[in-house]
Short mmCIF file of C-alpha atoms and ligand atoms in Angstrom, two decimals:
data_model
loop_
_atom_site.label_atom_id
_atom_site.label_comp_id
_atom_site.label_asym_id
_atom_site.label_seq_id
_atom_site.Cartn_x
_atom_site.Cartn_y
_atom_site.Cartn_z
CA MET A 1 34.49 -19.37 20.75
CA LEU A 2 31.11 -18.19 21.83
CA SER A 3 28.36 -18.80 19.33
CA GLN A 4 26.28 -15.96 18.01
CA PHE A 5 24.32 -16.20 21.23
CA GLY A 6 27.42 -15.63 23.27
CA PHE A 7 26.35 -13.36 26.05
CA SER A 8 26.72 -13.83 29.76
CA GLY A 9 24.04 -14.97 32.13
CA ALA A 10 24.47 -11.81 34.18
CA VAL A 11 23.66 -9.63 31.21
CA LEU A 12 20.81 -11.84 30.22
CA LEU A 13 18.94 -11.49 33.41
CA SER A 14 19.29 -7.73 33.66
CA LEU A 15 16.25 -6.92 31.59
CA SER A 16 15.20 -3.31 31.95
CA LEU A 17 11.83 -1.78 31.28
CA PHE A 18 12.79 -0.03 28.07
CA CYS A 19 14.33 -3.20 26.71
CA GLY A 20 12.72 -6.34 25.50
CA SER A 21 10.18 -8.25 27.42
CA ALA A 22 8.13 -11.26 26.94
CA SER A 23 5.63 -13.29 25.08
CA ALA A 24 2.06 -12.66 26.07
CA ALA A 25 1.00 -16.04 24.81
CA LYS A 26 -1.19 -18.11 27.05
CA SER A 27 0.71 -21.41 26.89
CA PRO A 28 4.32 -21.74 28.07
CA ARG A 29 7.02 -20.52 25.67
CA LEU A 30 10.55 -21.81 25.14
CA ILE A 31 12.84 -18.86 25.88
CA GLN A 32 16.52 -18.91 24.90
CA THR A 33 18.60 -16.62 27.04
CA SER A 34 22.11 -17.86 26.24
CA PRO A 35 23.86 -20.43 24.04
CA THR A 36 23.26 -23.06 26.68
CA GLN A 37 20.19 -21.78 28.49
CA ARG A 38 16.67 -22.49 27.38
CA GLN A 39 13.66 -22.78 29.60
CA TRP A 40 9.90 -23.06 29.35
CA MET A 41 8.31 -19.98 30.87
CA SER A 42 4.75 -18.87 31.43
CA GLU A 43 3.57 -15.48 30.29
CA ARG A 44 3.59 -14.26 33.90
CA GLU A 45 7.13 -15.51 34.54
CA ILE A 46 8.50 -13.80 31.46
CA LEU A 47 6.72 -10.52 32.12
CA ASP A 48 7.84 -10.53 35.75
CA LEU A 49 11.42 -11.20 34.76
CA SER A 50 11.42 -8.25 32.38
CA ARG A 51 9.80 -5.79 34.69
CA LYS A 52 11.83 -6.66 37.77
CA SER A 53 14.99 -5.01 36.61
CA HIS A 54 14.32 -1.39 35.71
CA ASP A 55 17.53 -0.44 37.37
CA ALA A 56 19.96 -2.24 35.05
CA GLY A 57 21.06 0.34 32.52
CA HIS A 58 21.10 -2.05 29.59
CA CYS A 59 18.93 -4.53 27.78
CA GLY A 60 18.95 -8.26 28.07
CA GLY A 61 17.57 -9.88 24.98
CA PHE A 62 16.15 -13.28 24.44
CA MET A 63 14.73 -15.24 21.59
CA ASP A 64 11.40 -16.98 21.77
CA VAL A 65 12.43 -20.19 20.00
CA THR A 66 9.23 -22.13 20.72
CA ASP A 67 8.50 -22.51 17.03
CA HIS A 68 12.17 -22.80 15.98
CA PRO A 69 13.76 -25.13 18.55
CA VAL A 70 16.46 -26.53 16.27
CA LYS A 71 18.90 -24.05 14.83
CA LYS A 72 21.58 -24.88 12.31
CA ALA A 73 24.87 -23.50 13.55
CA GLU A 74 26.44 -24.17 10.17
CA PHE A 75 27.62 -20.93 8.63
CA LEU A 76 26.95 -20.98 4.92
CA ARG A 77 28.49 -17.62 4.06
CA PRO A 78 28.95 -18.57 0.40
CA PHE A 79 27.70 -15.15 -0.55
CA SER A 80 29.56 -13.11 2.01
CA GLY A 81 32.51 -11.82 0.01
CA TYR A 82 32.20 -8.26 1.24
CA GLN A 83 35.54 -7.94 3.00
CA ASP A 84 37.27 -6.51 -0.08
CA ARG A 85 34.43 -4.72 -1.82
CA LEU A 86 34.39 -1.02 -2.59
CA PRO A 87 31.32 1.04 -3.56
CA THR A 88 30.90 0.94 -7.34
CA GLU A 89 27.40 2.27 -8.06
CA GLN A 90 27.98 6.01 -7.50
CA ALA A 91 26.35 7.06 -10.77
CA VAL A 92 22.98 5.50 -9.91
CA VAL A 93 23.06 6.04 -6.14
CA SER A 94 23.93 9.76 -6.27
CA ARG A 95 20.98 10.47 -8.54
CA LEU A 96 18.60 8.61 -6.20
CA LEU A 97 19.82 10.16 -2.95
CA ALA A 98 18.50 13.56 -3.98
CA GLU A 99 14.99 12.10 -4.00
CA VAL A 100 14.91 11.00 -0.33
CA SER A 101 12.36 13.09 1.55
CA ALA A 102 12.21 13.82 5.27
CA SER A 103 8.55 14.81 4.98
CA ASN A 104 7.64 11.37 3.61
CA LEU A 105 9.48 9.77 6.52
CA GLU A 106 7.55 11.97 8.92
CA ALA A 107 4.19 11.16 7.30
CA SER A 108 4.80 7.40 7.66
CA VAL A 109 5.88 7.66 11.30
CA LYS A 110 2.86 9.86 12.00
CA SER A 111 0.40 7.38 10.47
CA LEU A 112 1.91 4.33 12.12
CA SER A 113 2.21 5.89 15.57
CA THR A 114 -1.13 7.73 15.67
CA VAL A 115 -3.51 5.73 13.47
CA PHE A 116 -2.14 2.47 14.93
CA PRO A 117 -0.98 3.47 18.44
CA ASN A 118 -0.75 -0.15 19.60
CA ARG A 119 0.88 -2.46 17.06
CA PHE A 120 1.19 -5.36 19.49
CA TYR A 121 1.56 -8.66 17.60
CA GLN A 122 -1.82 -9.90 18.82
CA SER A 123 -3.80 -6.65 18.64
CA LEU A 124 -6.28 -5.42 16.04
CA ASP A 125 -4.09 -2.40 15.31
CA GLY A 126 -1.16 -4.77 14.96
CA VAL A 127 -2.98 -6.45 12.10
CA GLY A 128 -4.32 -3.14 10.74
CA SER A 129 -0.84 -1.63 10.62
CA SER A 130 0.50 -4.55 8.57
CA HIS A 131 -2.36 -4.09 6.09
CA TRP A 132 -1.59 -0.37 5.97
CA ILE A 133 2.07 -1.10 5.16
CA ARG A 134 1.03 -3.62 2.49
CA ASP A 135 -1.27 -1.02 0.92
CA ARG A 136 1.53 1.57 0.80
CA PHE A 137 3.80 -0.90 -1.03
CA LEU A 138 0.95 -1.73 -3.45
CA GLU A 139 0.14 1.91 -4.11
CA MET A 140 3.77 2.75 -4.86
CA SER A 141 4.30 -0.20 -7.20
CA ASN A 142 1.01 -0.46 -9.10
CA HIS A 143 2.73 0.60 -12.35
CA ARG A 144 5.27 -2.22 -12.14
CA ASN A 145 4.83 -5.83 -13.21
CA ASP A 146 8.15 -6.94 -11.68
CA VAL A 147 6.92 -6.24 -8.12
CA THR A 148 4.88 -8.48 -5.82
CA VAL A 149 3.56 -7.59 -2.37
CA GLN A 150 2.41 -10.23 0.07
CA LEU A 151 1.48 -10.83 3.67
CA PHE A 152 3.56 -13.54 5.37
CA LYS A 153 1.32 -15.24 7.94
CA HIS A 154 2.50 -16.49 11.32
CA GLY A 155 1.00 -18.47 14.19
CA PHE A 156 -0.27 -15.20 15.75
CA ALA A 157 -2.52 -12.42 14.52
CA GLN A 158 -0.11 -9.95 12.92
CA PRO A 159 1.32 -10.94 9.54
CA SER A 160 4.67 -9.69 8.22
CA VAL A 161 4.76 -7.82 4.89
CA ILE A 162 7.16 -8.52 2.02
CA ALA A 163 7.49 -6.38 -1.13
CA ARG A 164 9.70 -7.99 -3.78
CA ILE A 165 11.32 -6.38 -6.82
CA GLN A 166 12.42 -9.16 -9.14
CA GLY A 167 16.09 -8.95 -10.15
CA LYS A 168 16.78 -8.60 -13.88
CA SER A 169 19.88 -10.76 -14.31
CA ARG A 170 20.35 -12.58 -10.95
CA PRO A 171 16.78 -13.03 -9.65
CA ASP A 172 17.72 -15.95 -7.39
CA GLU A 173 20.08 -13.77 -5.31
CA ILE A 174 18.14 -11.78 -2.72
CA VAL A 175 18.98 -8.60 -0.81
CA VAL A 176 16.72 -7.90 2.19
CA ILE A 177 16.00 -4.49 3.74
CA GLY A 178 13.84 -4.76 6.83
CA ALA A 179 12.36 -3.19 9.94
CA HIS A 180 9.87 -4.37 12.55
CA GLU A 181 6.28 -3.22 12.33
CA ASP A 182 5.09 -4.21 15.82
CA SER A 183 5.29 -2.06 18.93
CA VAL A 184 4.84 -2.69 22.64
CA ASN A 185 4.40 -0.80 25.89
CA TRP A 186 6.13 -2.77 28.64
CA GLN A 187 4.84 -0.58 31.48
CA SER A 188 2.27 -2.32 33.63
CA GLY A 189 -1.12 -2.90 32.07
CA ASP A 190 -2.60 -4.94 29.26
CA GLU A 191 -0.11 -5.04 26.38
CA ARG A 192 -2.96 -5.47 23.87
CA SER A 193 -4.57 -2.15 24.62
CA MET A 194 -1.99 0.17 26.16
CA ILE A 195 -0.76 3.12 24.14
CA ALA A 196 2.41 1.95 22.39
CA PRO A 197 3.11 4.46 19.59
CA GLY A 198 6.57 3.02 18.88
CA ALA A 199 7.48 6.05 16.79
CA ASP A 200 11.21 5.45 17.07
CA ASP A 201 10.88 1.71 17.86
CA ASP A 202 10.22 1.00 15.09
CA ALA A 203 7.92 3.14 12.97
CA SER A 204 11.17 4.97 12.11
CA GLY A 205 12.59 1.81 10.52
CA VAL A 206 9.38 1.01 8.63
CA ALA A 207 9.30 4.60 7.34
CA THR A 208 12.92 4.13 6.17
CA VAL A 209 12.00 0.94 4.32
CA LEU A 210 8.91 2.53 2.71
CA GLU A 211 10.80 5.64 1.60
CA THR A 212 13.60 3.54 0.09
CA PHE A 213 11.05 1.53 -1.85
CA ARG A 214 9.30 4.74 -3.02
CA VAL A 215 12.55 6.29 -4.28
CA LEU A 216 13.38 3.14 -6.24
CA MET A 217 9.86 2.86 -7.67
CA GLU A 218 9.57 6.50 -8.73
CA SER A 219 12.97 6.47 -10.44
CA GLY A 220 12.10 3.42 -12.53
CA TYR A 221 15.10 1.57 -11.08
CA GLN A 222 15.29 -2.14 -11.91
CA PRO A 223 17.77 -4.13 -9.80
CA GLU A 224 20.06 -6.87 -11.13
CA ARG A 225 19.51 -8.99 -8.00
CA THR A 226 16.11 -9.35 -6.32
CA LEU A 227 15.34 -6.78 -3.62
CA GLU A 228 12.95 -7.67 -0.80
CA PHE A 229 11.55 -5.06 1.59
CA MET A 230 10.26 -6.55 4.82
CA ALA A 231 8.14 -5.32 7.73
CA TYR A 232 8.52 -8.00 10.40
CA ALA A 233 5.75 -8.92 12.82
CA GLY A 234 6.28 -9.85 16.47
CA GLU A 235 9.87 -8.63 16.89
CA GLU A 236 9.24 -7.38 20.43
CA LEU A 237 8.11 -10.83 21.52
CA GLY A 238 11.41 -12.53 20.64
CA LEU A 239 12.02 -11.97 16.89
CA LEU A 240 9.03 -14.14 16.02
CA GLY A 241 8.25 -12.90 12.51
CA SER A 242 11.83 -12.69 11.25
CA GLN A 243 12.68 -16.15 12.59
CA ASP A 244 9.71 -17.61 10.69
CA ILE A 245 10.75 -15.87 7.49
CA ALA A 246 14.48 -16.63 7.74
CA GLU A 247 13.77 -20.27 8.47
CA SER A 248 11.33 -20.61 5.58
CA TYR A 249 13.90 -19.01 3.24
CA GLN A 250 16.57 -21.38 4.47
CA LYS A 251 14.28 -24.39 3.98
CA ALA A 252 13.52 -23.21 0.44
CA HIS A 253 17.30 -22.83 -0.18
CA LYS A 254 16.87 -19.17 -1.02
CA LYS A 255 20.15 -17.36 -1.64
CA VAL A 256 19.89 -14.34 0.62
CA VAL A 257 23.12 -12.46 -0.06
CA ALA A 258 22.72 -9.55 2.35
CA VAL A 259 20.30 -8.32 5.01
CA ALA A 260 20.06 -4.80 6.45
CA GLN A 261 18.01 -4.08 9.57
CA PHE A 262 16.64 -0.62 10.36
CA ASP A 263 15.41 -0.53 13.95
CA MET A 264 15.41 2.97 15.56
CA THR A 265 16.78 5.61 13.20
CA MET A 266 15.42 8.99 14.33
CA TYR A 267 16.57 9.68 17.89
CA PRO A 268 20.23 10.64 17.66
CA GLY A 269 22.69 10.59 20.52
CA ALA A 270 24.42 13.85 21.48
CA SER A 271 27.17 13.37 18.88
CA LYS A 272 24.69 12.66 16.05
CA HIS A 273 26.87 9.85 14.73
CA ILE A 274 25.56 6.74 12.99
CA ALA A 275 26.19 3.81 15.33
CA VAL A 276 27.11 0.60 13.52
CA ILE A 277 26.33 -2.50 15.55
CA THR A 278 29.23 -4.95 15.46
CA ASP A 279 27.84 -8.04 17.20
CA TYR A 280 25.49 -10.65 15.71
CA VAL A 281 26.29 -9.25 12.27
CA ASP A 282 28.54 -10.13 9.34
CA PRO A 283 31.90 -8.33 9.78
CA GLY A 284 32.58 -7.97 6.04
CA LEU A 285 29.14 -6.58 5.26
CA THR A 286 29.44 -4.26 8.26
CA ARG A 287 32.77 -2.95 6.97
CA PHE A 288 31.22 -2.38 3.55
CA THR A 289 28.24 -0.58 5.11
CA LYS A 290 30.61 1.81 6.90
CA MET A 291 32.11 2.59 3.47
CA LEU A 292 28.60 3.33 2.21
CA VAL A 293 28.13 5.78 5.09
CA ASP A 294 31.43 7.49 4.22
CA THR A 295 30.76 7.56 0.49
CA TYR A 296 27.09 8.52 0.39
CA VAL A 297 25.79 9.73 3.74
CA LYS A 298 28.94 11.56 4.82
CA VAL A 299 28.15 11.48 8.53
CA PRO A 300 30.65 10.15 11.09
CA TRP A 301 30.01 6.62 12.34
CA VAL A 302 31.04 4.77 15.50
CA ASP A 303 31.10 1.11 16.43
CA ALA A 304 28.30 0.12 18.82
CA HIS A 305 27.04 -3.05 20.46
CA CYS A 306 23.82 -4.74 21.43
CA GLY A 307 25.42 -7.52 23.43
CA TYR A 308 22.66 -9.93 22.49
CA ALA A 309 20.23 -10.79 19.69
CA CYS A 310 18.45 -7.44 20.00
CA SER A 311 16.68 -7.18 16.65
CA ASP A 312 15.66 -9.05 13.50
CA HIS A 313 19.10 -9.09 11.88
CA ALA A 314 19.99 -11.77 14.46
CA SER A 315 17.36 -14.15 13.05
CA TRP A 316 19.25 -14.09 9.73
CA THR A 317 22.71 -14.18 11.30
CA GLU A 318 21.78 -17.25 13.24
CA LEU A 319 20.97 -19.14 10.07
CA GLY A 320 24.25 -18.15 8.44
CA TYR A 321 23.11 -15.21 6.34
CA ALA A 322 25.14 -11.98 6.23
CA SER A 323 23.41 -9.15 8.10
CA VAL A 324 24.16 -5.59 9.15
CA PHE A 325 22.52 -3.26 11.70
CA PRO A 326 23.10 0.52 11.48
CA PHE A 327 21.60 2.19 14.55
CA GLU A 328 20.73 5.73 15.68
CA ALA A 329 22.89 6.24 18.78
CA PRO A 330 26.19 5.17 20.32
CA ASP A 331 26.32 2.86 23.34
CA GLY A 332 24.88 4.57 26.43
CA GLU A 333 23.01 7.25 24.44
CA GLU A 334 19.95 5.17 23.55
CA ASN A 335 16.39 6.49 23.52
CA ARG A 336 14.97 5.77 26.99
CA LYS A 337 11.37 6.37 25.89
CA ILE A 338 11.03 3.19 23.84
CA HIS A 339 8.44 0.69 25.05
CA THR A 340 6.46 3.48 26.72
CA ALA A 341 3.58 5.74 25.67
CA GLU A 342 6.13 8.53 25.21
CA ASP A 343 7.86 7.06 22.18
CA THR A 344 6.15 9.63 19.95
CA LEU A 345 6.85 11.61 16.79
CA ASN A 346 7.61 14.85 18.62
CA ILE A 347 10.82 13.47 20.17
CA LEU A 348 12.26 12.47 16.78
CA ASP A 349 14.66 14.18 14.38
CA MET A 350 13.61 13.66 10.74
CA GLY A 351 16.78 15.25 9.38
CA PHE A 352 18.79 12.59 11.18
CA GLY A 353 16.35 9.92 9.99
CA GLU A 354 17.03 11.01 6.42
CA HIS A 355 20.63 9.75 6.76
CA PHE A 356 19.32 6.20 7.26
CA ALA A 357 16.96 6.39 4.29
CA LYS A 358 19.94 7.49 2.16
CA LEU A 359 22.00 4.65 3.56
CA ALA A 360 19.19 2.19 2.77
CA VAL A 361 18.95 3.44 -0.84
CA ALA A 362 22.73 3.12 -1.22
CA PHE A 363 22.67 -0.34 0.34
CA ALA A 364 19.86 -1.48 -1.96
CA VAL A 365 21.57 -0.37 -5.16
CA GLU A 366 25.13 -1.33 -4.22
CA LEU A 367 24.12 -4.81 -3.06
CA ALA A 368 21.65 -5.43 -5.85
CA ASN A 369 23.87 -4.18 -8.68
CA GLY A 370 27.48 -4.45 -7.51
CA LYS A 371 29.80 -7.36 -8.15
N1 LIG B 1 14.64 -1.74 19.01
C1 LIG B 1 14.89 -2.66 20.06
C2 LIG B 1 16.34 -3.06 20.14
C3 LIG B 1 17.28 -2.04 20.71
C4 LIG B 1 16.93 -1.29 21.84
C5 LIG B 1 18.51 -1.90 20.15
C6 LIG B 1 17.83 -0.36 22.35
C7 LIG B 1 19.40 -0.99 20.67
C8 LIG B 1 19.06 -0.21 21.77
C9 LIG B 1 14.06 -3.92 19.85
O1 LIG B 1 12.79 -3.66 19.35
C10 LIG B 1 13.89 -4.64 21.17
O2 LIG B 1 13.25 -4.16 22.04
N2 LIG B 1 14.54 -5.78 21.31
C11 LIG B 1 14.51 -6.53 22.53
C12 LIG B 1 14.97 -7.94 22.26
C13 LIG B 1 13.96 -8.75 21.48
C14 LIG B 1 14.61 -10.04 21.03
C15 LIG B 1 12.73 -9.06 22.32
C16 LIG B 1 15.46 -5.90 23.56
O3 LIG B 1 16.24 -5.01 23.21
O4 LIG B 1 15.48 -6.33 24.71
ZN1 LIG B 2 11.69 -2.58 21.08
#
């Protein structure tokens, strides 16, 4: 059986411009491109590799494992009993869904993509945007004494942000809802200063996380399990922030029971279906999430694939935690503007984005309160 990094060398090397690229760090980085392939690469080598293959119609992900060279392949899964679960929290969820607002989603995407048009993990705006996200969480929760908001620092400039609502009866069991806060423009130029609005990739996901948190805060909802809302730093450089966090949670023996990733939620494919990624995720939690779509969002869904560790859910999956990744478009209908200066608000569909905010609210309550 292939491990969770089971993708072929051919796919790995066909990095295209709109897909992931490389670390801009000065010293060599350890880049994992397959279960058996790891190599030290300079900044130039990694950037060249990414940019060489515009023609391949798909992405070829990698993980920068420089700071996490030893991974535990052991699959804990003690908390992953989702195969047989049905939605049970309709009474609470239905009331909350009516509160989700497309105009709030739009306002967050607008701020992130225009006030911080380059959220590169080493840029000033990258740091500023994480402070902005932290301040939004603080502002929305200042009436609550069961909420903490903190920056999670890494070995690079941009910190991640974590807002935590303490669970009432099972505080040691944690449900994570996350998105990545950084952006990048992989066209030629200096990554630190080029325009990289990242409206879809991934201001859309951060807006989804913020709106979910707002709806829960304004309703006075108190979860049974602990809910953690995360904005990950350095995703575009090889899942740097989420790997740091997942590893520190594993070391602290934290019981993360479920993780949802929201990365690109507002640029629908032609069919306007929710695409549910089926690789590098937990199959039971994915099945349950499809039931949440049917029950609460009522939009058709289709199976979709990344083919590699394409976003932060994979950092959790790799350490044995159950993750899920609902995505905006079916295979082959992806937004081709990501990682360019044209990934802007005006190409997005807020009505479609609203479906993901509803799904995130449903996920939060069902996972935090359900059996
Ligand atoms: N949002 C993308 C992932 C993505 C792109 C998923 C297109 C589905 C369709 C993410 O921010 C990204 O760019 N990931 C990199 C990999 C990462 C590990 C550097 C990629 O896709 O190559
Ligand atoms: Zn990206």
